[in-house]
């Protein structure tokens, strides 16, 4: 309990007043929410999320995972999830640190470890019981923000330790599949990267399949098995979430945002936007601007 209390104190010191912010430590973000949030769709990168205070529910196509300070969340591919902060208040805010995975560091560690990956598909979204050693490493990573001159040398070492702790924990098989070039998880991850890099253009399944090392039929089957949606549905969520960001952060009109993310029909954009976010574009943005805590994604 003391380690998680230490992590909560560190996050409270360095996290923004509200919301999520990157830090001087690469791949480390800190999140604070002072109130429970409404369910918010967002793309979660492959990452480790450790809650130090409060609780959260994340959902993917009907599957929900609840986690809090007694557990941590592992997301093994970039996924469009719906996040919902359940416990938070001004006196006891939701506090979380998010550590994105460094694929190169993970691959190098697997070479050093020398163990083969498990052939069985693993869950891409799961919560696991808290590990004091993992929390201790996370504390040391956040504490580097007090010593910026040490970040370049020490942060990679602590990240490597965190990856090692995960590899030797209950989710080790998942991380091995993430780094194994011929695993379905790794192939789908490459397909997702291709879609994310060109989400505003016309989706070409054959090109995405070639980039991921799968045939079109295999891509569809494994993509849906892992993400619970088709590549086209995944692209649609990316487009709508980027359009939302453009309207909220850049002040773009609904029409301009729709065009920027690849929609030709404003009416189709409005219908699909409302289906995902629960309100037409302008109404949704007005609601977000009036209630900043509504936008707590992680």
GROMACS .gro file of C-alpha atoms in nm, residues 13 26 47 128 151 194 204 247:
model
    8
   13UNK     CA    1   0.292   1.669  -0.789
   26UNK     CA    2   0.966   0.988  -2.319
   47UNK     CA    3   0.068   0.084  -2.305
  128UNK     CA    4  -0.389  -0.768  -1.366
  151UNK     CA    5   1.633   1.126  -1.773
  194UNK     CA    6  -0.083   0.141  -4.154
  204UNK     CA    7  -0.719  -0.053  -4.938
  247UNK     CA    8  -1.332   2.084  -3.371
   0.00000   0.00000   0.00000
